[in-house]
Coordinates of C-alpha atoms in Angstrom, one line a residue:
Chain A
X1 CA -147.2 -69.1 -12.3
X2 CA -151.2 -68.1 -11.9
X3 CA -153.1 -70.4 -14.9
X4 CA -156.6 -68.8 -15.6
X5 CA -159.2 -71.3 -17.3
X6 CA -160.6 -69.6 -20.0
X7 CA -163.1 -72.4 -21.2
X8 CA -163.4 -76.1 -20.6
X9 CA -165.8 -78.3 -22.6
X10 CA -166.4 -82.4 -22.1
X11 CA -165.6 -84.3 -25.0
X12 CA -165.4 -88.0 -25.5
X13 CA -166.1 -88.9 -22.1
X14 CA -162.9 -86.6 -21.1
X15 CA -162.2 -82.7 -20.8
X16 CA -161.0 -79.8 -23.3
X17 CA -159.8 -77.0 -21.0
X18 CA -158.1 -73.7 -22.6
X19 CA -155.8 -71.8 -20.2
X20 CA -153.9 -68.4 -20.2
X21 CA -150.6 -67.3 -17.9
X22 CA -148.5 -64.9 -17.7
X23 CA -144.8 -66.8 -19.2
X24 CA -141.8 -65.3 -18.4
X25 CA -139.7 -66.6 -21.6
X26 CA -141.7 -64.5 -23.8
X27 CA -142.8 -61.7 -21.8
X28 CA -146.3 -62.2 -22.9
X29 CA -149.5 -64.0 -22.0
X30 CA -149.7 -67.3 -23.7
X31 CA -152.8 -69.4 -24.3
X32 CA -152.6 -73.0 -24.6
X33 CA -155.4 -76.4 -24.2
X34 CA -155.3 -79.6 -22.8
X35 CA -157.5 -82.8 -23.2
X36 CA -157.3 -85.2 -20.5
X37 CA -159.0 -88.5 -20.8
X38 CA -161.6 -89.9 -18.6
X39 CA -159.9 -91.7 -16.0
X40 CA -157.5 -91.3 -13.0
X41 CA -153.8 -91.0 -14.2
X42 CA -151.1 -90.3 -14.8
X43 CA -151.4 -90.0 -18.0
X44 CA -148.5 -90.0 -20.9
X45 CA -148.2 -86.6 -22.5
X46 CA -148.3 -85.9 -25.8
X47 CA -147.5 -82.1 -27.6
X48 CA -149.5 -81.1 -30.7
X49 CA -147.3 -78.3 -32.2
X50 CA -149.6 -77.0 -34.8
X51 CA -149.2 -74.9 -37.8
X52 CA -148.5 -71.3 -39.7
X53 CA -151.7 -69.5 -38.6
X54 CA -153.1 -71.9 -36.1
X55 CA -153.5 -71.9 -32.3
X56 CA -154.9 -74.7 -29.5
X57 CA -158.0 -74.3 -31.2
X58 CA -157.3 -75.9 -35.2
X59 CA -156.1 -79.5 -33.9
X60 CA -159.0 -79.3 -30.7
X61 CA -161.4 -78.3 -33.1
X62 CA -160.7 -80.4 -36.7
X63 CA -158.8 -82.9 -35.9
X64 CA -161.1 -85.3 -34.1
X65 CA -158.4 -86.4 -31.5
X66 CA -160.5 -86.3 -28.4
X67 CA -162.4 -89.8 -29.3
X68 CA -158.9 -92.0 -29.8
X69 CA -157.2 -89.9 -27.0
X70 CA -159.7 -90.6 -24.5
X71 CA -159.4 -94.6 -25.6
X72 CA -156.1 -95.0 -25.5
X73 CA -155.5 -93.1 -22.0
X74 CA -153.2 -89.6 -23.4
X75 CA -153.3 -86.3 -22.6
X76 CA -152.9 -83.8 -25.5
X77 CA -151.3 -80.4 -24.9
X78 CA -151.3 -78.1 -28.0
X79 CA -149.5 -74.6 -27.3
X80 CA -150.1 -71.7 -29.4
X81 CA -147.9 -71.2 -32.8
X82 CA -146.2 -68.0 -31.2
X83 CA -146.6 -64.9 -28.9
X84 CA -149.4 -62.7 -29.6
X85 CA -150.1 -59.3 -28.8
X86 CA -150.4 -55.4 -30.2
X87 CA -147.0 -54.9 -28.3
X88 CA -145.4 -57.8 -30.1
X89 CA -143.7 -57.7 -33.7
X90 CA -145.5 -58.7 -36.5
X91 CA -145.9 -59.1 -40.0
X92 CA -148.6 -59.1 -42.7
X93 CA -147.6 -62.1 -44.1
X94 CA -149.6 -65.3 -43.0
X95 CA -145.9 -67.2 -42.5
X96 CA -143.9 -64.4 -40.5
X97 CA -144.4 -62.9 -37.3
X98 CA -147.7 -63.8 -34.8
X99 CA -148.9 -67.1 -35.9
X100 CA -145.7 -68.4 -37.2
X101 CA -142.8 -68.6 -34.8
X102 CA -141.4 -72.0 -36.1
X103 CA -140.4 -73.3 -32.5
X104 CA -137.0 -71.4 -32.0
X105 CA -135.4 -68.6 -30.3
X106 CA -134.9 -65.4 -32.3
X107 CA -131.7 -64.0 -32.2
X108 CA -132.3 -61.1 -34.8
X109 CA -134.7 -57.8 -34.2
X110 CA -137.6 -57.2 -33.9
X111 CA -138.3 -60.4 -33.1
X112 CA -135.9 -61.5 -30.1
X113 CA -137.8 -60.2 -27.5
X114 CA -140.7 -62.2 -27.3
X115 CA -139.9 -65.1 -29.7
X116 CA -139.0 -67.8 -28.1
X117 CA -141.4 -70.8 -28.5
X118 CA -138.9 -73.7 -28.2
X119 CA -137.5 -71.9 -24.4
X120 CA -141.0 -71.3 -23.7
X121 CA -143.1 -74.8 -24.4
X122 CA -139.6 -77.1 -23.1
X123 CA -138.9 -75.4 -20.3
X124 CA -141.8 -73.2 -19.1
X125 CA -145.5 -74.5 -19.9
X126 CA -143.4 -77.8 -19.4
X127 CA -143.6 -77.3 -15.9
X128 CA -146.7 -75.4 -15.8
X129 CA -148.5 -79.0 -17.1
X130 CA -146.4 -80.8 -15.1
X131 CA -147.5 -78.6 -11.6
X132 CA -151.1 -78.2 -12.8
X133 CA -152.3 -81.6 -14.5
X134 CA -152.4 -85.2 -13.7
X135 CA -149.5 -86.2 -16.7
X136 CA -146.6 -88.6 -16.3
X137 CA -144.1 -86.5 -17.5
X138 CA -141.6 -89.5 -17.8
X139 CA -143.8 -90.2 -20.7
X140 CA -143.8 -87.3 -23.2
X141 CA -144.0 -87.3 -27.0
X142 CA -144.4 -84.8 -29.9
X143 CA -146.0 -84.0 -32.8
X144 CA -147.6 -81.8 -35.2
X145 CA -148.4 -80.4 -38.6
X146 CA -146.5 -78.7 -41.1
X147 CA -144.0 -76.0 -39.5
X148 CA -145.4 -77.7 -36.5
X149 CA -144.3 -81.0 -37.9
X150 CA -141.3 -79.6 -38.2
X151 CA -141.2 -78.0 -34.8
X152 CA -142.3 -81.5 -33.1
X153 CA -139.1 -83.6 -34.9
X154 CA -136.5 -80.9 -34.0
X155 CA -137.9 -81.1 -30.4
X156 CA -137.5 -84.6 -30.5
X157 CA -133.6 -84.8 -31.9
X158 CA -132.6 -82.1 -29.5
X159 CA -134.3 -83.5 -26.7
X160 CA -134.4 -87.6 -27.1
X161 CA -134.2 -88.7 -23.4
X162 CA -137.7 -85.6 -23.1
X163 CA -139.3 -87.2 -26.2
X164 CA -139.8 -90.8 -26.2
X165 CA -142.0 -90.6 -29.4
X166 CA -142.6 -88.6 -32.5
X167 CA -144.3 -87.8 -35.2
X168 CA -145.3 -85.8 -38.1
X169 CA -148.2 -84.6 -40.6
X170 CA -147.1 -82.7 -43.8
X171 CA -144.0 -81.3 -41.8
X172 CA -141.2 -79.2 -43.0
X173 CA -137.9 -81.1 -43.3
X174 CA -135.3 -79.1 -44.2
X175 CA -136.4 -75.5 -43.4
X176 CA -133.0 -74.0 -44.5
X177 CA -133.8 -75.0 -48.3
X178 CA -137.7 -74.3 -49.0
X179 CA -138.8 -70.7 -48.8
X180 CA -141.0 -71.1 -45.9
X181 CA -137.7 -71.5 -43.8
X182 CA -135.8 -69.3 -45.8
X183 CA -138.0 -66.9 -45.3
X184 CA -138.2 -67.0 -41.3
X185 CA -134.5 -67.8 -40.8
X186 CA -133.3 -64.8 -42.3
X187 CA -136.1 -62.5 -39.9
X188 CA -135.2 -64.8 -36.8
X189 CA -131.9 -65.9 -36.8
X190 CA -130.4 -63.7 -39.5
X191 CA -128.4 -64.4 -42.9
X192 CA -125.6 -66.2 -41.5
X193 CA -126.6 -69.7 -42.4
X194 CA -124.6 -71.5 -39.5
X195 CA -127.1 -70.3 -37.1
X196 CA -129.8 -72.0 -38.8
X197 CA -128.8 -75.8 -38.5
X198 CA -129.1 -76.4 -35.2
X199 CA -133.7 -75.4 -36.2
X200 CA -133.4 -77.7 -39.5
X201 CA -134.2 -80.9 -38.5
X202 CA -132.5 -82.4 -41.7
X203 CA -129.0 -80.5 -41.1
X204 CA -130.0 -81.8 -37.2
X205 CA -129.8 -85.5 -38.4
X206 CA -126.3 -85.1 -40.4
X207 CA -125.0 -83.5 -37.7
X208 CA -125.3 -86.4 -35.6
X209 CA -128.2 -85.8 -33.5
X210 CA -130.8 -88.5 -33.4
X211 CA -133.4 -90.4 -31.4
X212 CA -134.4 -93.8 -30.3
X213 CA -138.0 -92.8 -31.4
X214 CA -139.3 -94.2 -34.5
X215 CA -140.4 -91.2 -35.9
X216 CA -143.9 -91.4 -38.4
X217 CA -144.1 -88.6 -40.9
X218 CA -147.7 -89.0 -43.5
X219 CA -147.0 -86.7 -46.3
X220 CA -150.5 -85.9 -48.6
X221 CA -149.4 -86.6 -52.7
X222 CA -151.8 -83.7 -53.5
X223 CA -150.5 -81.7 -51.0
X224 CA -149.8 -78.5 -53.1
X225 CA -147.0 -77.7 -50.5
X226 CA -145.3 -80.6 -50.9
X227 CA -142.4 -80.1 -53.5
X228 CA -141.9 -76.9 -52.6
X229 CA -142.0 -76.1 -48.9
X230 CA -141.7 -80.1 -47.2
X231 CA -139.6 -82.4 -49.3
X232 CA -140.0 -85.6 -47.2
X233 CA -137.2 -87.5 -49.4
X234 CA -134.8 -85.3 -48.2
X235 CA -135.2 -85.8 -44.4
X236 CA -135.8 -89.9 -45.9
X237 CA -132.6 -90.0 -47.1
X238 CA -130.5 -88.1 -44.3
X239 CA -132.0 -90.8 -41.8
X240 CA -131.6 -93.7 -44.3
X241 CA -127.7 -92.2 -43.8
X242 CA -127.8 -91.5 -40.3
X243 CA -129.7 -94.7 -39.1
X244 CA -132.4 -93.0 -37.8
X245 CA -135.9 -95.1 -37.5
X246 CA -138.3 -93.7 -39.7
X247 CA -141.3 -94.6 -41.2
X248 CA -142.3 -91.9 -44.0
X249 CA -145.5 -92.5 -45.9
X250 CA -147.2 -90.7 -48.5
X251 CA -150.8 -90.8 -49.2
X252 CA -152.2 -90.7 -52.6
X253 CA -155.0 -88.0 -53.0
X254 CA -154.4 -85.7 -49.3
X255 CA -154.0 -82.2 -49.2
X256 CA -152.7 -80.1 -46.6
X257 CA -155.9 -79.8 -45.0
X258 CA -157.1 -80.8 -41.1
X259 CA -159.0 -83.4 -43.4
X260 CA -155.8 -85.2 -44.1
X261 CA -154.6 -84.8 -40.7
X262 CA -158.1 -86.2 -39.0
X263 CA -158.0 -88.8 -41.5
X264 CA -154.6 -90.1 -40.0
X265 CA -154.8 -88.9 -36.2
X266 CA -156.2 -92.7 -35.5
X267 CA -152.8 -94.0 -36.8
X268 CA -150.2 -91.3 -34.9
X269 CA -151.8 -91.5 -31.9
X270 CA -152.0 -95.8 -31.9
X271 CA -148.2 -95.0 -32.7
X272 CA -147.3 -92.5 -29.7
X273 CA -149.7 -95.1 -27.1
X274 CA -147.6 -98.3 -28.3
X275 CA -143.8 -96.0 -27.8
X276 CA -145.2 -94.1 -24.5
X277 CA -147.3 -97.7 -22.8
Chain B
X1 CA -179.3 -76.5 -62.6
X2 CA -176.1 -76.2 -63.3
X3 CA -173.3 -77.0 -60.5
X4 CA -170.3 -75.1 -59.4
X5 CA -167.6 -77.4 -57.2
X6 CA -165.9 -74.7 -54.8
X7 CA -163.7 -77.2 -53.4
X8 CA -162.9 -81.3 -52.9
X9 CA -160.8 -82.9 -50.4
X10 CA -160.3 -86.5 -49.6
X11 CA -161.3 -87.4 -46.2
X12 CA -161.4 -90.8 -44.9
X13 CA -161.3 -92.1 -48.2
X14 CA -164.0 -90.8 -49.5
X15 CA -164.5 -87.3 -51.2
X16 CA -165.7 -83.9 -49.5
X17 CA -166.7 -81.4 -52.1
X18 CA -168.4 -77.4 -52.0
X19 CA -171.1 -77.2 -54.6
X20 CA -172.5 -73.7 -55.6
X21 CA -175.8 -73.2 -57.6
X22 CA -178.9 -70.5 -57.9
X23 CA -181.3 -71.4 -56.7
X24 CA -185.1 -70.7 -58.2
X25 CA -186.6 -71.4 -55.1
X26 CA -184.7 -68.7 -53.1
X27 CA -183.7 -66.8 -56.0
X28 CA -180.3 -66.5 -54.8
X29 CA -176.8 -68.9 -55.1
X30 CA -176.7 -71.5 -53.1
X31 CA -174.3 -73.5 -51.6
X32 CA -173.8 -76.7 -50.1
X33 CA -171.4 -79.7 -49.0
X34 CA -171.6 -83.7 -49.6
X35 CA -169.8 -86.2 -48.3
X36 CA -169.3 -89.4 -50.6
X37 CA -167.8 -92.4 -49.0
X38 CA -165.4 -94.8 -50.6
X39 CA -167.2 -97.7 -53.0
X40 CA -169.7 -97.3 -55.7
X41 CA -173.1 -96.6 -54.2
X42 CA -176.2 -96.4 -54.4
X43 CA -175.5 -94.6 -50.9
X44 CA -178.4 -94.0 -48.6
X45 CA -178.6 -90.0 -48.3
X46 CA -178.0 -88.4 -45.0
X47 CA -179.2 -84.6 -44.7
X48 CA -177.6 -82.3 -42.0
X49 CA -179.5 -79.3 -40.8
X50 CA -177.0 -77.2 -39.0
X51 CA -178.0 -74.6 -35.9
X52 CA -177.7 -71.0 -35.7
X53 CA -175.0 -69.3 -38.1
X54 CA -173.9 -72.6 -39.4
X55 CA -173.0 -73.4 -42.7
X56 CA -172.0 -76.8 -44.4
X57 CA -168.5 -76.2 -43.0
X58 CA -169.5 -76.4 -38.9
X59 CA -170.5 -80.2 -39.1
X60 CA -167.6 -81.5 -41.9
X61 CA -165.0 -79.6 -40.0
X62 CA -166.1 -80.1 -36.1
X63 CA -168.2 -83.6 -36.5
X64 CA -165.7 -85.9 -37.5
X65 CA -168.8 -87.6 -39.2
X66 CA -166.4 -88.2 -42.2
X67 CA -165.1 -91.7 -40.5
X68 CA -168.2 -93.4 -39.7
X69 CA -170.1 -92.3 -42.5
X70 CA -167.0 -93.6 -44.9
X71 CA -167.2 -97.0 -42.7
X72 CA -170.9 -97.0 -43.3
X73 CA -171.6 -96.3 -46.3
X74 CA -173.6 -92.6 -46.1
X75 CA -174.0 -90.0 -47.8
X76 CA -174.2 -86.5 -46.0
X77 CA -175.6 -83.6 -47.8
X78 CA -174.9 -80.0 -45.6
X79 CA -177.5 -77.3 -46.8
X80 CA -176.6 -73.5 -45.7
X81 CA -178.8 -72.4 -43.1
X82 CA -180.1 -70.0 -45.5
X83 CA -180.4 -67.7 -48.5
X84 CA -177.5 -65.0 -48.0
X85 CA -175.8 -61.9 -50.1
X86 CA -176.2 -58.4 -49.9
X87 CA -179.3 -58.2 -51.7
X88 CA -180.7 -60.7 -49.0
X89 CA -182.7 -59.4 -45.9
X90 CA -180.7 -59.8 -42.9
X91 CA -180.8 -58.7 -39.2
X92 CA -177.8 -57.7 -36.8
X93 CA -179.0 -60.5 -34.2
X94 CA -177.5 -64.1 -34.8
X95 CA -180.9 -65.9 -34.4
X96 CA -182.5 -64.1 -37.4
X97 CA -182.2 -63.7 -41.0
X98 CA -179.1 -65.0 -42.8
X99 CA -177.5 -68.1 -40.8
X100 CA -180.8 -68.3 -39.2
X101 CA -183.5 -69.5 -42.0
X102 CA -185.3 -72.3 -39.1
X103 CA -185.4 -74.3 -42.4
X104 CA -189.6 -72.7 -43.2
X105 CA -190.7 -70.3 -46.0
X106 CA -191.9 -66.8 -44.6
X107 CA -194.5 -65.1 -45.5
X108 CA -193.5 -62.0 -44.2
X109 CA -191.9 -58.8 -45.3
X110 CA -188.6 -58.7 -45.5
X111 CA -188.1 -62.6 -45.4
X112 CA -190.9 -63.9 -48.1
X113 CA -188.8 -63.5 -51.0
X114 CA -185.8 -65.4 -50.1
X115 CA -186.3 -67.0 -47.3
X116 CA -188.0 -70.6 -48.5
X117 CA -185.2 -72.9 -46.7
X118 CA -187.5 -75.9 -46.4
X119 CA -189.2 -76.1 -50.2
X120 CA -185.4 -75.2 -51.4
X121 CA -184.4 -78.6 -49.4
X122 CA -187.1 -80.7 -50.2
X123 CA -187.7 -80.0 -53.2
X124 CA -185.0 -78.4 -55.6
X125 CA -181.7 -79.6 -53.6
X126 CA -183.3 -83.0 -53.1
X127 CA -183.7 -82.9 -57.1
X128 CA -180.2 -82.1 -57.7
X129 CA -178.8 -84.2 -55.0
X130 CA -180.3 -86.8 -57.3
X131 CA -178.9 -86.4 -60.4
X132 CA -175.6 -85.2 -59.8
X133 CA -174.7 -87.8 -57.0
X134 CA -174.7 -91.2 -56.3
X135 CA -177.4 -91.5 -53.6
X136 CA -180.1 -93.8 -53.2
X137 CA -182.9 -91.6 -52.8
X138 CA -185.2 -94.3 -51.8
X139 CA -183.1 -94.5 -48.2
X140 CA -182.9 -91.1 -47.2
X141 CA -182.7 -89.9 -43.6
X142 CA -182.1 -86.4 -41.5
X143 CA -180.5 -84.8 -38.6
X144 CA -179.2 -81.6 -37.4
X145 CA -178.0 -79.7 -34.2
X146 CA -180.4 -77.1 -32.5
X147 CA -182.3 -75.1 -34.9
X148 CA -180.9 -77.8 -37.5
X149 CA -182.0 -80.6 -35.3
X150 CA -185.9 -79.0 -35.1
X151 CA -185.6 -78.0 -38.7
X152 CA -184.9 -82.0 -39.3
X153 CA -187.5 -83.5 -37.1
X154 CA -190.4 -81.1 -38.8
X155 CA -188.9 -82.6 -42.2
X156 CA -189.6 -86.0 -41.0
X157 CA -193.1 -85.9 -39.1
X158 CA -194.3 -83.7 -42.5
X159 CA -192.5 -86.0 -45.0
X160 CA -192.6 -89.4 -43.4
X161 CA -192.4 -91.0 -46.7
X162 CA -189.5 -88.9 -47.7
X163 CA -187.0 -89.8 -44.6
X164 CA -186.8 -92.8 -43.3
X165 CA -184.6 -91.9 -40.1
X166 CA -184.6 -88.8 -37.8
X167 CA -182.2 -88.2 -35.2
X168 CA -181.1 -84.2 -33.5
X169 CA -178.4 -83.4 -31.5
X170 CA -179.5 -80.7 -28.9
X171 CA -182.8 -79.9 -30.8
X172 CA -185.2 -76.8 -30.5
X173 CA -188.4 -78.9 -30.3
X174 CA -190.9 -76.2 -29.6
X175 CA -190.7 -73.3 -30.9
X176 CA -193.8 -71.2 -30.2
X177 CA -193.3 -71.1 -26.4
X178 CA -189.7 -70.1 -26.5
X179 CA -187.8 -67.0 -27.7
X180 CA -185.8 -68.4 -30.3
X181 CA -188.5 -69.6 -32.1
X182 CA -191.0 -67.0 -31.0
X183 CA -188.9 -64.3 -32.3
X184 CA -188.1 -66.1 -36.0
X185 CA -191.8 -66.9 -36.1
X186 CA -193.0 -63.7 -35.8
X187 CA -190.8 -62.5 -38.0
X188 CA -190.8 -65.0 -41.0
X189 CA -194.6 -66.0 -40.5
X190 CA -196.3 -63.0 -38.6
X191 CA -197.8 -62.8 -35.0
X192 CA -200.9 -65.1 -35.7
X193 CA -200.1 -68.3 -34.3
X194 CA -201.7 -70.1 -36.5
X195 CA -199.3 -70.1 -38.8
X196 CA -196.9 -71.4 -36.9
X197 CA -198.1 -74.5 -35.7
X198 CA -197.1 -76.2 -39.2
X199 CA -193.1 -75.6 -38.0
X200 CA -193.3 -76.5 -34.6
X201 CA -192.3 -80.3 -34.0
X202 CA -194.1 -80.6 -30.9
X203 CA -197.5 -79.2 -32.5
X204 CA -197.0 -80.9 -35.3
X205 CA -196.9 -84.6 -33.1
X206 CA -200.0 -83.0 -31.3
X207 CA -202.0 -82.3 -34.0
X208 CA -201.2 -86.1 -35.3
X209 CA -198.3 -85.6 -37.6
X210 CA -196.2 -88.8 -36.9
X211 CA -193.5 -91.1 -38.6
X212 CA -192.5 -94.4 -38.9
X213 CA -188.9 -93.6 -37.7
X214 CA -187.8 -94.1 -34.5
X215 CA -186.6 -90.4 -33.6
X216 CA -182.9 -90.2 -31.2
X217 CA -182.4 -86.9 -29.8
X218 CA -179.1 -86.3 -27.7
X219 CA -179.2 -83.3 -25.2
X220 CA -176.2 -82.7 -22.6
X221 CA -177.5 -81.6 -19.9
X222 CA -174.9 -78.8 -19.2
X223 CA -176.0 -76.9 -22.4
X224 CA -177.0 -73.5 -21.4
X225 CA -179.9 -73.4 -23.8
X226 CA -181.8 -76.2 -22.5
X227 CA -184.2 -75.0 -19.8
X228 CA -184.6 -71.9 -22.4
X229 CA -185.0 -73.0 -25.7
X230 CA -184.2 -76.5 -26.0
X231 CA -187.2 -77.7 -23.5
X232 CA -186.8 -81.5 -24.8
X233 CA -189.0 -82.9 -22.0
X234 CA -192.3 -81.4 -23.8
X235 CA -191.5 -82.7 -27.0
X236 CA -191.4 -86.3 -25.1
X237 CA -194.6 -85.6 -23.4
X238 CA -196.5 -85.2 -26.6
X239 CA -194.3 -88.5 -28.4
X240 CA -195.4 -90.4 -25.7
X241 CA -198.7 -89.4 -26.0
X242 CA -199.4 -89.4 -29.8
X243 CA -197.4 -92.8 -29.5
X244 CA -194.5 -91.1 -31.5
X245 CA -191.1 -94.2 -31.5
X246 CA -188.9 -91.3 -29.5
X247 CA -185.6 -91.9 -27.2
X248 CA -184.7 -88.7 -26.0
X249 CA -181.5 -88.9 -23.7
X250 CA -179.9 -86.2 -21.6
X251 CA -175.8 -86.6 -21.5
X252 CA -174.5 -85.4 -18.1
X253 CA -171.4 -82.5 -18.2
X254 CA -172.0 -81.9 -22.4
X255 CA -173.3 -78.5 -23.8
X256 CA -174.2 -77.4 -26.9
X257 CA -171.1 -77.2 -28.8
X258 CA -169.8 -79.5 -31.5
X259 CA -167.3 -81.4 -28.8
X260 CA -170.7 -82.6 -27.8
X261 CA -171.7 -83.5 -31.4
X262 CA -168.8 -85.0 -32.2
X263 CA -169.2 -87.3 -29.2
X264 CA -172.4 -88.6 -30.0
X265 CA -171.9 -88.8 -34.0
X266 CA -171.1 -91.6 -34.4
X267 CA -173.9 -93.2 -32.0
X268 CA -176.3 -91.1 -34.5
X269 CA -174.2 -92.3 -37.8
X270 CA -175.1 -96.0 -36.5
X271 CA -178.8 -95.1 -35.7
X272 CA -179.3 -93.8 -39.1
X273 CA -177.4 -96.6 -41.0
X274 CA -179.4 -98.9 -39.3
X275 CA -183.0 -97.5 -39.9
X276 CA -181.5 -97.4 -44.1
X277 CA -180.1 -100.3 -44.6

């Protein structure tokens, strides 16, 4: 597995490097970044799953993670939202297709050839940062925003002795019930509904499947997504059930925006340091 | 002067908003971005010049400026980097015309009618600033990044009165002898040189323009426009000199993107806060 450094800045006393390979799981080149701290290591790993539309670059760019990164001692990985390419499907809309390949495996055409972000980041680029850069991966936690957020707690119920933290900004909760997930079910996974549970994180938690993590979801009240697409109470209330630790916090006057998310990236990444130390 | 909000997002606690206007000076609409921190003002006033093909959105998107200036108390006004539209000269380079205004007023065809970034600033923004936010325009300061960062240390050596702090990340300091500023200045104000000395920081500290503000100036020492067009060792040679207050430091490994901003923001934030207070 040949990783080409495409650009590498200094940030915050640490380094911002963005790096292309060839993956075999999605039969593509991928693109992802990594901050690493100043210091020696090894350093606890932490995944950024980012958003519909986003790549490394949103989070890197926006989100101001560098400065409390490089203080608390993590390294940040943040893999791209799907495979990319003219020779890969696609769709006009912003929430199908390149950009938006909600962290599963299709199963349905055209899409199961090259979608398969949850096989590729857990497996593959897994052991790509593990051969190539200085991280403990005994240490590993997830997070992200929105479908990302999403993406991040489903990694972490499916995978709780991989994950020891998690957490979420603005994420989906129960895909299978908004039309965000709806919507990409159906193209990925196809219209047979018992496919879908084991990619909703809420059906996830009924179903038994939870995690020692205490998982920290912030939820903006004037985030215009909300009642439609996330419905935090839902996933609240399947935990509350299941016994799952969760802290879920909404926060009067935040959007959807990287401005909510930098203004609580402080607090998720104090949380991740204190579960990962 | 009537005001158009484009958009508002909390940040930090305090509020980000878009403002749109036309502007009589440039004779075109306008916009620009303030940040307003939590509390009830008076706030000391902040200006942000931004570089080449900036707009308010590079700095209150890439900065992160939003959490100091909220723990601090400042206000930051982001001015476009010039007059734009169709009707607008332009060129197809990125260092001239619109997104490249080097915050003067030309005087020569195409630029002259539009392109009056500095008495737009100074004069009618500064006006509206005033009356449609809650700044303190007795404590106001300036800063900017590369063309921004030259733009605000001309507005403080030629309106020492006016700004009470100066600071520039990565800042064009002399203009005339390199070819950023030699090709915008023979453009906007024609090949006599003459004319040119009244935008050029380091002629203008020669020629005994000085303030009482102690100037900061960051430049990383891996920015690939230094030696060219950056050249901050001659604008410390004529400080020194002309007894100009100056600490010019060079960062080892940072160039000249915002991950280096954002890593010396909040040393700049505290420099400012501490000349207004």
């Amino acid at each position: 597995m040949t990783l080409t450094t495409k650009s590498e800045w200094k940030s915050f006393g640490g380094t911002l490097s963005v790096h292309e390979h060839e993956s075999k799981v999605t039969g593509t080149p991928m693109t992802f970044a990594v901050y690493s701290p100043p210091g020696d290591g090894p350093f606890p790993v932490l995944w950024y799953l980012s958003g519909l539309t986003c790549n490394w670059s949103n989070v890197m760019e926006k989100s101001g993670l560098q400065r409390i990164a490089s203080e608390l001692g993590l390294m940040i990985i943040a893999p791209d939202t799907s495979p990319r390419g003219d020779n890969v499907a696609n769709d006009d809309a912003y929430d199908l297709g390149q950009g938006a390949g909600f962290y599963l495996s299709a199963t349905q055409e055209p899409w199961a050839q090259h979608y398969k972000m949850d096989e590729y980041i857990l497996s593959e680029l897994t052991r790509l940062v593990a051969k190539n850069f200085n991280g403990d991966m005994e240490r590993q936690g997830v997070f992200g925003h929105s479908m990302g957020g999403h993406g991040a707690i489903t990694f972490a119920l499916k995978n709780p002795d991989h994950f020891k933290s998690c957490s979420a900004f603005s994420p989906i909760t129960s895909p299978s019930v908004v039309p965000w997930g709806e919507k990409a079910f159906i193209a990925y996974l196809g219209k047979d509904k018992s496919a879908w549970a084991a990619y909703d994180a809420t059906e996830l938690v009924r179903s038994g499947h939870t995690t020692e993590a205490h998982i920290l979801i912030d939820t903006g009240l004037a985030d215009d997504f909300r009642e439609v697409h996330l419905k935090p109470e839902i996933f609240k209330g399947v935990c509350e059930a299941a016994g799952q630790k969760l802290t879920s916090r909404l926060q009067e006057g935040y959007d959807h925006s990287y401005y909510f998310v930098a203004t609580f990236m402080e607090d998720h990444l104090r949380w991740h340091a204190e579960a990962l130390k």
